[in-house]
Short mmCIF file of C-alpha atoms in Angstrom, two decimals:
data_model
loop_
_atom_site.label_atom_id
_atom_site.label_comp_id
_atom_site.label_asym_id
_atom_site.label_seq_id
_atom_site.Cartn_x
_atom_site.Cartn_y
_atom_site.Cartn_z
CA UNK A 1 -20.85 12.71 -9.02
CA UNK A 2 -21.18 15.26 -6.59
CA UNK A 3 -19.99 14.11 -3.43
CA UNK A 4 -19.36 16.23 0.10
CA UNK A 5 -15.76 14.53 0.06
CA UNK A 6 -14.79 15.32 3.83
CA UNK A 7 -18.35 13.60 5.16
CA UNK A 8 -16.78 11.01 3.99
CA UNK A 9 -13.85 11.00 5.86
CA UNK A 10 -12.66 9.69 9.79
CA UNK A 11 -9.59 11.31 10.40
CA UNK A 12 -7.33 9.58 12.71
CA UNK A 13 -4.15 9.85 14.92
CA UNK A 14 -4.28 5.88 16.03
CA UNK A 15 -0.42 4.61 15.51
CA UNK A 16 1.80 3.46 17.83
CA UNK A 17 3.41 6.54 18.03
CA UNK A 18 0.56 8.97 17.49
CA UNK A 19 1.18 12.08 20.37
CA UNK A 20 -1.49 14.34 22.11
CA UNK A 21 -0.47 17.30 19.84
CA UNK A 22 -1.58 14.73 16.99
CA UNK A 23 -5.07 13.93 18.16
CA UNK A 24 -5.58 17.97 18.95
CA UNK A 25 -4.19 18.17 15.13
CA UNK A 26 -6.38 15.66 13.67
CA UNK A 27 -9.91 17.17 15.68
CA UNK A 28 -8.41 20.78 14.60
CA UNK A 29 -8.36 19.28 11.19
CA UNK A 30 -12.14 17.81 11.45
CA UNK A 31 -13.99 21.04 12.49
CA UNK A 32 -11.78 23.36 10.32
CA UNK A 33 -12.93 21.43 7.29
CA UNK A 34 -16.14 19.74 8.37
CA UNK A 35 -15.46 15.80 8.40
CA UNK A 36 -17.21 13.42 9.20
CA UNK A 37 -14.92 12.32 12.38
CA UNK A 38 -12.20 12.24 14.60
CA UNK A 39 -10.93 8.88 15.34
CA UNK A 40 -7.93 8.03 18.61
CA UNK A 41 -6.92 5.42 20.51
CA UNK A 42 -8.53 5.60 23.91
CA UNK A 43 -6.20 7.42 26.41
CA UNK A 44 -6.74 10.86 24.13
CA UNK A 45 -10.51 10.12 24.01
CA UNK A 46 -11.01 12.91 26.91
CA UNK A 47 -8.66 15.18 24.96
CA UNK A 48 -10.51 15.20 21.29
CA UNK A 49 -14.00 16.00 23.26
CA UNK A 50 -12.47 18.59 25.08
CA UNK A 51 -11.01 20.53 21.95
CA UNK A 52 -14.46 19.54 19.97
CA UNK A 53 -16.69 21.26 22.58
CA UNK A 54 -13.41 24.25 22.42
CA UNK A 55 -13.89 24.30 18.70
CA UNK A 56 -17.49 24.12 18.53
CA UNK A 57 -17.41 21.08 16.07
CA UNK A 58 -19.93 19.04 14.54
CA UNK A 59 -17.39 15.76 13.66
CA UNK A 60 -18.31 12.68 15.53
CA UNK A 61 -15.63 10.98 18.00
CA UNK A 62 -14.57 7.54 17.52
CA UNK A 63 -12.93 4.65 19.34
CA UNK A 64 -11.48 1.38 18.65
CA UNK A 65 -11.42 -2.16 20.46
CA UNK A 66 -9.04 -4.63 20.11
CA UNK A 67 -7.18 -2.45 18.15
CA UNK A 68 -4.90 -2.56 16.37
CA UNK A 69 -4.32 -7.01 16.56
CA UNK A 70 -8.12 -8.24 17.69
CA UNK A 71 -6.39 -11.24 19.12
CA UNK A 72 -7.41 -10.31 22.89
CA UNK A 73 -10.09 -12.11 24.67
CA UNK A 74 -13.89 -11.30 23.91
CA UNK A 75 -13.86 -10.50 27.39
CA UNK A 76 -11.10 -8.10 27.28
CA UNK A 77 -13.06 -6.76 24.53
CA UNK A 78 -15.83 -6.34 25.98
CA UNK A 79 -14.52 -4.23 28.58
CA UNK A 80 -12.99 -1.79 26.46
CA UNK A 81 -16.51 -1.43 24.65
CA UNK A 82 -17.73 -0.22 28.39
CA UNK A 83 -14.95 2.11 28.88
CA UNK A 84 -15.48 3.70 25.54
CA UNK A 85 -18.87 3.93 26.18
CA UNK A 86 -18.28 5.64 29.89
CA UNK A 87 -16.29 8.12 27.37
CA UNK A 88 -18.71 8.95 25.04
CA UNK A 89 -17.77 7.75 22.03
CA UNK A 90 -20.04 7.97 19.26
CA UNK A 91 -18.62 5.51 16.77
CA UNK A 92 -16.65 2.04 17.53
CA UNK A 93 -14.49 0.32 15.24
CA UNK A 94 -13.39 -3.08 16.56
CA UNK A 95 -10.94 -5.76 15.10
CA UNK A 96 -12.01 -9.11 14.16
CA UNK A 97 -9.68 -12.02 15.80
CA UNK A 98 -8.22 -12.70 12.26
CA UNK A 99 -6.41 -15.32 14.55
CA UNK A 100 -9.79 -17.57 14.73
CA UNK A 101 -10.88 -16.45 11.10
CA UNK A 102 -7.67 -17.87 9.78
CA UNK A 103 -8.30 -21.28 12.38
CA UNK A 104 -11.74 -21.85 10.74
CA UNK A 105 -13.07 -21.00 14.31
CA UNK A 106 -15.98 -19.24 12.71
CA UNK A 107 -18.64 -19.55 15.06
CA UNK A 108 -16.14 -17.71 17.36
CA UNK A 109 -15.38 -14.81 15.63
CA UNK A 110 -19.15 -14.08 14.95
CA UNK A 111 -19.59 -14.27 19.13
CA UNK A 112 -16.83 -12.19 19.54
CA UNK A 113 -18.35 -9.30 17.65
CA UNK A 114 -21.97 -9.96 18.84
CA UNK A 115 -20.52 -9.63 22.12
CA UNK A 116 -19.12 -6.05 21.78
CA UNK A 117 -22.61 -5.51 19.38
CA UNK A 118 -24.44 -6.28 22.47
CA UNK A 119 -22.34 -3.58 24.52
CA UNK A 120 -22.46 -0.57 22.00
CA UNK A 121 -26.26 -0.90 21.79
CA UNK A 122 -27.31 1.41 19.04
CA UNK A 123 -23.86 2.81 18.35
CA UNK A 124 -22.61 2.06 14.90
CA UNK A 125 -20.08 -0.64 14.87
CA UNK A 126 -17.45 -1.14 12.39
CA UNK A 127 -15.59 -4.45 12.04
CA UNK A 128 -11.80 -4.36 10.88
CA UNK A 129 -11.14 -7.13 8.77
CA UNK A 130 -7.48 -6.59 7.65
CA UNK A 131 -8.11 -7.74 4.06
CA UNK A 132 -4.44 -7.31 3.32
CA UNK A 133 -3.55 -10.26 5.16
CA UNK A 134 -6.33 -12.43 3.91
CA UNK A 135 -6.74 -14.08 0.75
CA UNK A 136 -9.88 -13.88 -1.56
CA UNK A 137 -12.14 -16.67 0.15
CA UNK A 138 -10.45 -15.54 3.60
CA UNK A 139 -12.21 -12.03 2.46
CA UNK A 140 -15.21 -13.43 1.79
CA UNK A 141 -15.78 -15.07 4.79
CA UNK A 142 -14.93 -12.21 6.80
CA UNK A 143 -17.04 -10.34 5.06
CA UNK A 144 -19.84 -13.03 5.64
CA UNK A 145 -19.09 -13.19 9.28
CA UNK A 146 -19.37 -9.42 10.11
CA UNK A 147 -22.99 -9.51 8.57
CA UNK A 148 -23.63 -12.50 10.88
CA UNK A 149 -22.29 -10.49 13.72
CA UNK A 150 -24.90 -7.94 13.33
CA UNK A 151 -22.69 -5.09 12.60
CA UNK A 152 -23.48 -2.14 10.99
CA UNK A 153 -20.38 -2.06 8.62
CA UNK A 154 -17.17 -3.94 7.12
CA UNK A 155 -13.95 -2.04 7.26
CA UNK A 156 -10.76 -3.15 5.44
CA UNK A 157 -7.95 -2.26 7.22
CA UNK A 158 -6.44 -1.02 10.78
CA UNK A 159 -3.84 0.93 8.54
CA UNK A 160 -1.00 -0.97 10.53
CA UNK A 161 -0.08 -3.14 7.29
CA UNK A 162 2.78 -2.82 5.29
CA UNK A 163 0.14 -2.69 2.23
CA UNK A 164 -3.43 -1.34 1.75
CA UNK A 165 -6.80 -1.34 0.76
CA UNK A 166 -7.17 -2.31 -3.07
CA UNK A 167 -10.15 -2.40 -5.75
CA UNK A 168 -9.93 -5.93 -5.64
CA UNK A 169 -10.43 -6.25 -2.16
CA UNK A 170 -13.66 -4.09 -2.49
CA UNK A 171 -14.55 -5.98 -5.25
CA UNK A 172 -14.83 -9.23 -3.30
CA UNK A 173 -16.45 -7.70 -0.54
CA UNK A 174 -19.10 -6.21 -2.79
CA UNK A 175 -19.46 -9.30 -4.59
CA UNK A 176 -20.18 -11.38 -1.36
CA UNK A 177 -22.31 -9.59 0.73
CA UNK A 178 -23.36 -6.92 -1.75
CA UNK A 179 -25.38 -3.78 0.85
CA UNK A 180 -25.87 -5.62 3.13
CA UNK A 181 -23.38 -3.40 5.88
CA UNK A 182 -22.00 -0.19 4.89
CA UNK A 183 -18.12 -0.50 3.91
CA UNK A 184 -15.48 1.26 5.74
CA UNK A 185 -11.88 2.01 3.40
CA UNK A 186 -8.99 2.48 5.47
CA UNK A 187 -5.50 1.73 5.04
CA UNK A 188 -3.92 2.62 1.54
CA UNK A 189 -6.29 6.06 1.10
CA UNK A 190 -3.11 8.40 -0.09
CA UNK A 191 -4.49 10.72 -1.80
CA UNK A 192 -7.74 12.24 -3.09
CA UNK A 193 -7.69 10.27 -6.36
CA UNK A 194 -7.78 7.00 -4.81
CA UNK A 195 -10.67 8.11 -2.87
CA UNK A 196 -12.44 8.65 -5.94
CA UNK A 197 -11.50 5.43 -7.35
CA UNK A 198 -13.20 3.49 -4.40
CA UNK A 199 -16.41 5.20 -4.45
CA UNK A 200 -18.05 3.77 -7.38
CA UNK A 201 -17.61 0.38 -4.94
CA UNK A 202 -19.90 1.85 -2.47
CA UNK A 203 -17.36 3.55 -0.27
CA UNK A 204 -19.77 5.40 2.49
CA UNK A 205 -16.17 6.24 4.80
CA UNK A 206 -12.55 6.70 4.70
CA UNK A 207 -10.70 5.99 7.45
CA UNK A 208 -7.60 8.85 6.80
CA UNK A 209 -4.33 9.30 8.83
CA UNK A 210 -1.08 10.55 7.75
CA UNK A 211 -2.43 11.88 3.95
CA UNK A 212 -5.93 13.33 5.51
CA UNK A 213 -3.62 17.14 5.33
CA UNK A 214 -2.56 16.49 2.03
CA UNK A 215 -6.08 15.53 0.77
CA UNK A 216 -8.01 18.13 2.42
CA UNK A 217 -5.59 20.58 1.02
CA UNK A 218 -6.22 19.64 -2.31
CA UNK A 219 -10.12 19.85 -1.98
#
């Protein structure tokens, strides 16, 4: 399989404790080597396009809403979606309120995502599921609900979970809604061998933080 492995890959600098000098590393770490993007949390949006138009880079910027818990308002939502779009984001990966997933509040969570759709316009929008936390038929309804939502992909994880991303959770997610969104893998990706492990599950994008030096290294 010959695969351009860092097209594949979102780096990011989005913890609780990610510094400037972190999201400069991380967009540093996208041009150098040609990935597919740079993901932050929104104060260091301004910062990443500055060193991307410094670095002459081709990596796509990224931004998050209700991120990292998705239990604010759709409201609150919302109005990140318009900041991030007054910064320029390219890419937007919001959390679902696994809150109102997990209260059978369906109908709910699919507004709350068609509601930040309907601000992002065109822009691709991933929605975090945080499979971790959810059991198998929790899984598959998420995964149902983001393709009601009208999103353009299903992402696993925020990363923020004490455990990550597994075959089985792809598996389930594959099973249910089969291509009909692109999957997103992030949380758990430590290494370029579990990469390769997930692509035969119709990986299109890693979402890589901490291990994204380690991995590129080893390409």
């Amino acid at each position: 399989m010959d695969v351009n492995i860092p097209q594949l890959m979102d780096l990011s600098a989005v913890q609780v404790t990610s510094t400037r000098e972190d999201v400069i590393c991380v967009a540093n770490l996208a041009a150098k080597y040609d990935c597919k993007a740079a993901f932050c949390l929104s104060c260091f949006i301004p910062a990443v396009h500055e060193e991307r138009a410094k670095l002459h880079g081709h990596f796509l910027i990224g931004g998050t809403v209700g991120y990292p818990s998705g239990q604010i308002t759709t409201a609150m939502k919302v109005a990140e979606a318009r900041e991030l779009m007054k910064l320029n984001v390219d890419e937007v990966d919001m959390t679902m309120n696994v809150g109102f997933l997990l209260s059978g509040m369906y109908r709910e969570v699919v507004d709350d995502i068609q509601a930040v759709k309907q601000v992002v316009g065109d822009l691709p929008l991933k929605v975090i599921v945080e499979a971790p936390v959810l059991n198998p038929n929790q899984l598959r309804r998420a995964a149902e609900l983001v393709v009601q939502g009208n999103a353009q992909w299903i992402k696993t994880g925020t990363g923020w979970t004490k455990t990550g991303t597994t075959l089985d959770h792809l598996k389930i997610i594959k099973e249910t809604i089969g291509d009909a969104v692109h999957l997103k893998v992030a949380g758990g990706v430590s290494s370029l061998a579990v990469m390769k492990s997930m692509l035969p599950y119709g990986v299109e994008r890693f979402g890589i933080g901490r291990s994204a030096t380690g991995i590129l290294a080893e390409l």
